[in-house]
Amino acid sequence: MKLYYAPGACSLSGRISLHEAGLRAAFEKVDIQTKITEEGYDYRAINPKGYVPLLVLDDGQTVTENIAILELIADRQPTLAPGGPLGRTRLIEMLSWLSTELHAAFKPFWHSQDETERAEASGAVAERLDLISEHINELYLFGPRFTVADAYLFVMLRWAIAFGVPMSPQMLGYFERVVERETVRRALAEEGLGLPLPQLTAIPVEVLP
Ligand SMILES: N[C@@H](CCC(=O)N[C@@H](CS)C(=O)NCC(=O)O)C(=O)O
């Protein structure tokens, strides 16, 4: 498998999940501004959508959309999904919310310099983080089991911290728990991001999408 990624972007959740699943993969960096890959290819020819992530399977098929990629990894390693009869449904429910509600709420941070719009985005992200704070009391989003949804939330908490979005001590505690995981530290190091703790505010914004 091969994951096309940009450092610190939502594709980081795929890298963390691949490591959690113990799946071997190659990784190729994409410059999301120029759309040129690390090996000098036109990324739009690989993924006409132009954004990361994209996962190439061993048989050459490609998968786009972070939800689909994370779901595929959880399919290969079911311990990365919540258990129980509704486990898969709960995972899709959470991934959909993370993508369409939380991830989407960050958009003004990337696309607008308008202070009012950015303040509104900060409020929208903070409100959404509060909504899920009750989910993280038992270690991770689905209790003691770390899932691909935690990998996705972690990436967005990293953005939230970099943009100064206020968050509860519970959410910061969750962030610290996730960052303690060996797979997370490894993924951050591989993307040249280092450890975001303890200098939380020192995450360089230019490495974010
Ligand atoms: N719908 C896509 C959105 C992915 C996305 O927003 N990727 C960002 C990085 S987190 C990106 O590559 N942005 C560059 C661009 O859109 O040109 C998904 O969920 O996978």
Short mmCIF file of C-alpha atoms and ligand atoms in Angstrom, two decimals:
data_model
loop_
_atom_site.label_atom_id
_atom_site.label_comp_id
_atom_site.label_asym_id
_atom_site.label_seq_id
_atom_site.Cartn_x
_atom_site.Cartn_y
_atom_site.Cartn_z
CA MET A 1 0.00 0.00 0.00
CA LYS A 2 1.01 3.59 -0.48
CA LEU A 3 -0.42 6.65 1.22
CA TYR A 4 -0.17 10.06 -0.41
CA TYR A 5 0.00 12.63 2.34
CA ALA A 6 0.87 16.19 3.33
CA PRO A 7 2.61 16.76 6.68
CA GLY A 8 0.12 17.38 9.47
CA ALA A 9 -2.89 17.12 7.15
CA CYS A 10 -5.85 14.81 7.70
CA SER A 11 -3.77 12.12 5.96
CA LEU A 12 -1.78 11.90 9.22
CA SER A 13 -4.72 9.94 10.64
CA GLY A 14 -4.23 7.31 7.93
CA ARG A 15 -0.53 7.00 8.73
CA ILE A 16 -1.26 6.62 12.47
CA SER A 17 -3.96 4.04 11.71
CA LEU A 18 -1.71 2.07 9.36
CA HIS A 19 0.90 1.91 12.12
CA GLU A 20 -1.75 0.93 14.68
CA ALA A 21 -2.91 -1.83 12.33
CA GLY A 22 0.64 -3.06 11.80
CA LEU A 23 0.21 -2.67 8.04
CA ARG A 24 3.27 -1.98 5.93
CA ALA A 25 2.95 0.99 3.61
CA ALA A 26 5.00 3.43 1.61
CA PHE A 27 4.33 7.14 1.95
CA GLU A 28 4.72 9.86 -0.66
CA LYS A 29 4.49 13.51 0.24
CA VAL A 30 2.34 15.85 -1.83
CA ASP A 31 2.83 19.59 -2.03
CA ILE A 32 -0.82 20.56 -1.74
CA GLN A 33 -0.14 24.04 -3.11
CA THR A 34 1.72 23.02 -6.29
CA LYS A 35 0.10 19.54 -6.54
CA ILE A 36 3.51 17.99 -7.24
CA THR A 37 4.51 14.81 -5.41
CA GLU A 38 7.82 14.17 -3.70
CA GLU A 39 8.86 12.05 -6.70
CA GLY A 40 8.02 14.91 -9.06
CA TYR A 41 4.68 13.68 -10.41
CA ASP A 42 1.58 15.72 -11.13
CA TYR A 43 -0.66 14.73 -8.22
CA ARG A 44 -3.82 15.65 -10.12
CA ALA A 45 -3.00 12.86 -12.57
CA ILE A 46 -3.00 10.45 -9.61
CA ASN A 47 -5.96 12.01 -7.81
CA PRO A 48 -8.05 14.42 -9.89
CA LYS A 49 -9.62 15.67 -6.65
CA GLY A 50 -6.24 17.23 -5.88
CA TYR A 51 -6.36 16.72 -2.15
CA VAL A 52 -4.84 14.20 0.25
CA PRO A 53 -5.21 11.48 1.38
CA LEU A 54 -5.14 8.87 -1.33
CA LEU A 55 -4.35 5.24 -0.60
CA VAL A 56 -3.06 2.92 -3.30
CA LEU A 57 -3.84 -0.72 -2.55
CA ASP A 58 -1.48 -3.58 -3.34
CA ASP A 59 -3.56 -4.49 -6.41
CA GLY A 60 -3.27 -0.92 -7.74
CA GLN A 61 -6.77 0.24 -6.87
CA THR A 62 -6.97 3.67 -5.31
CA VAL A 63 -9.15 4.89 -2.45
CA THR A 64 -9.81 8.56 -1.70
CA GLU A 65 -11.76 10.26 1.10
CA ASN A 66 -10.41 10.03 4.61
CA ILE A 67 -13.51 8.27 5.94
CA ALA A 68 -13.19 5.50 3.34
CA ILE A 69 -9.46 5.08 3.95
CA LEU A 70 -9.86 4.91 7.73
CA GLU A 71 -12.76 2.49 7.37
CA LEU A 72 -10.66 0.28 5.09
CA ILE A 73 -7.84 0.19 7.63
CA ALA A 74 -10.32 -0.69 10.40
CA ASP A 75 -11.66 -3.43 8.14
CA ARG A 76 -8.16 -4.90 7.85
CA GLN A 77 -7.60 -4.55 11.61
CA PRO A 78 -10.98 -4.78 13.37
CA THR A 79 -9.53 -3.87 16.78
CA LEU A 80 -9.36 -0.32 15.38
CA ALA A 81 -13.17 -0.14 15.26
CA PRO A 82 -15.58 -0.21 18.19
CA GLY A 83 -16.97 -3.64 19.00
CA GLY A 84 -20.55 -4.82 19.46
CA PRO A 85 -23.40 -5.31 17.02
CA LEU A 86 -23.56 -1.61 16.13
CA GLY A 87 -19.79 -1.15 16.20
CA ARG A 88 -19.34 -0.47 12.51
CA THR A 89 -22.36 1.83 12.41
CA ARG A 90 -21.01 3.80 15.37
CA LEU A 91 -17.65 4.13 13.65
CA ILE A 92 -19.21 5.48 10.43
CA GLU A 93 -21.40 7.78 12.51
CA MET A 94 -18.35 9.21 14.29
CA LEU A 95 -16.14 9.44 11.18
CA SER A 96 -18.91 11.20 9.26
CA TRP A 97 -19.35 13.71 12.04
CA LEU A 98 -15.60 14.27 12.33
CA SER A 99 -15.36 14.88 8.59
CA THR A 100 -18.49 16.82 7.74
CA GLU A 101 -18.93 18.78 10.96
CA LEU A 102 -15.57 19.15 12.65
CA HIS A 103 -13.09 19.04 9.72
CA ALA A 104 -15.34 21.28 7.63
CA ALA A 105 -15.51 23.84 10.45
CA PHE A 106 -11.75 24.47 10.08
CA LYS A 107 -12.07 25.64 6.47
CA PRO A 108 -11.93 29.41 7.16
CA PHE A 109 -8.57 28.89 8.90
CA TRP A 110 -7.08 27.70 5.59
CA HIS A 111 -9.00 29.88 3.19
CA SER A 112 -9.68 33.20 4.89
CA GLN A 113 -7.57 35.96 6.38
CA ASP A 114 -10.70 37.73 7.59
CA GLU A 115 -10.48 37.99 11.38
CA THR A 116 -14.26 37.81 11.85
CA GLU A 117 -14.52 34.64 9.79
CA ARG A 118 -11.61 33.08 11.64
CA ALA A 119 -13.13 34.00 15.02
CA GLU A 120 -16.40 32.42 13.90
CA ALA A 121 -14.52 29.30 12.82
CA SER A 122 -12.81 29.16 16.20
CA GLY A 123 -16.20 29.34 17.91
CA ALA A 124 -17.66 26.66 15.63
CA VAL A 125 -14.74 24.29 16.25
CA ALA A 126 -14.85 24.91 20.02
CA GLU A 127 -18.60 24.24 20.08
CA ARG A 128 -18.15 20.96 18.20
CA LEU A 129 -15.29 19.86 20.46
CA ASP A 130 -17.52 20.49 23.46
CA LEU A 131 -20.19 18.29 21.88
CA ILE A 132 -17.92 15.26 21.91
CA SER A 133 -16.21 15.93 25.22
CA GLU A 134 -18.53 13.45 26.95
CA HIS A 135 -17.21 10.72 24.61
CA ILE A 136 -13.61 11.01 25.75
CA ASN A 137 -14.03 10.49 29.47
CA GLU A 138 -13.24 6.80 29.23
CA LEU A 139 -9.80 7.13 27.66
CA TYR A 140 -10.75 7.28 23.95
CA LEU A 141 -13.81 8.11 21.83
CA PHE A 142 -15.21 4.59 22.19
CA GLY A 143 -13.91 3.79 25.65
CA PRO A 144 -10.66 1.98 26.35
CA ARG A 145 -10.14 0.94 22.72
CA PHE A 146 -8.20 3.31 20.43
CA THR A 147 -9.87 3.42 17.02
CA VAL A 148 -9.24 5.08 13.67
CA ALA A 149 -11.67 7.81 14.77
CA ASP A 150 -9.24 8.76 17.55
CA ALA A 151 -6.48 9.13 14.97
CA TYR A 152 -8.67 11.57 13.00
CA LEU A 153 -9.74 13.56 16.07
CA PHE A 154 -6.12 13.78 17.22
CA VAL A 155 -5.05 15.39 13.94
CA MET A 156 -7.78 18.00 14.25
CA LEU A 157 -6.99 18.72 17.90
CA ARG A 158 -3.48 19.45 16.75
CA TRP A 159 -4.84 22.02 14.31
CA ALA A 160 -7.17 23.44 16.96
CA ILE A 161 -4.26 23.94 19.35
CA ALA A 162 -2.15 25.55 16.62
CA PHE A 163 -4.97 27.99 15.82
CA GLY A 164 -5.58 28.79 19.48
CA VAL A 165 -9.07 27.31 19.64
CA PRO A 166 -10.09 27.08 23.31
CA MET A 167 -10.70 23.57 24.58
CA SER A 168 -11.54 21.91 27.86
CA PRO A 169 -8.92 20.39 30.18
CA GLN A 170 -10.60 17.03 29.43
CA MET A 171 -9.94 17.47 25.73
CA LEU A 172 -6.34 18.50 26.36
CA GLY A 173 -5.95 15.46 28.61
CA TYR A 174 -7.27 13.27 25.80
CA PHE A 175 -4.80 14.89 23.38
CA GLU A 176 -1.95 14.12 25.78
CA ARG A 177 -3.10 10.49 26.09
CA VAL A 178 -3.16 10.05 22.34
CA VAL A 179 0.23 11.67 21.85
CA GLU A 180 1.69 9.18 24.32
CA ARG A 181 1.02 6.35 21.87
CA GLU A 182 4.10 5.00 20.19
CA THR A 183 2.38 4.93 16.78
CA VAL A 184 1.43 8.59 17.08
CA ARG A 185 4.95 9.67 18.03
CA ARG A 186 6.34 7.61 15.18
CA ALA A 187 3.89 9.10 12.67
CA LEU A 188 4.66 12.66 13.82
CA ALA A 189 8.39 12.05 13.57
CA GLU A 190 8.02 10.54 10.09
CA GLU A 191 6.22 13.66 8.91
CA GLY A 192 8.90 15.86 10.48
CA LEU A 193 6.44 17.31 12.96
CA GLY A 194 8.11 16.33 16.22
CA LEU A 195 6.14 16.23 19.39
CA PRO A 196 3.49 18.91 19.78
CA LEU A 197 3.85 18.74 23.57
CA PRO A 198 4.86 20.51 25.72
CA GLN A 199 5.23 23.53 23.36
CA LEU A 200 1.63 23.38 22.23
CA THR A 201 1.61 26.82 20.72
CA ALA A 202 4.85 26.22 18.83
CA ILE A 203 3.33 24.09 16.07
CA PRO A 204 4.30 25.90 12.89
CA VAL A 205 1.10 26.82 11.10
CA GLU A 206 2.82 26.57 7.71
CA VAL A 207 3.06 22.78 8.02
CA LEU A 208 -0.69 22.56 8.38
CA PRO A 209 -2.95 22.23 5.35
N1 LIG B 1 -13.18 15.23 1.37
C1 LIG B 1 -11.77 15.00 1.57
C2 LIG B 1 -11.11 16.29 2.02
C3 LIG B 1 -9.63 16.10 2.26
C4 LIG B 1 -8.95 17.40 2.56
O1 LIG B 1 -9.57 18.40 2.96
N2 LIG B 1 -7.62 17.40 2.42
C5 LIG B 1 -6.85 18.58 2.66
C6 LIG B 1 -5.81 18.33 3.73
S1 LIG B 1 -6.56 17.92 5.30
C7 LIG B 1 -6.13 18.95 1.38
O2 LIG B 1 -5.47 18.13 0.76
N3 LIG B 1 -6.26 20.22 0.99
C8 LIG B 1 -5.65 20.72 -0.21
C9 LIG B 1 -6.64 21.03 -1.28
O3 LIG B 1 -7.84 20.83 -1.09
O4 LIG B 1 -6.20 21.49 -2.34
C10 LIG B 1 -11.53 13.87 2.56
O5 LIG B 1 -12.27 13.81 3.55
O6 LIG B 1 -10.60 13.09 2.37
#
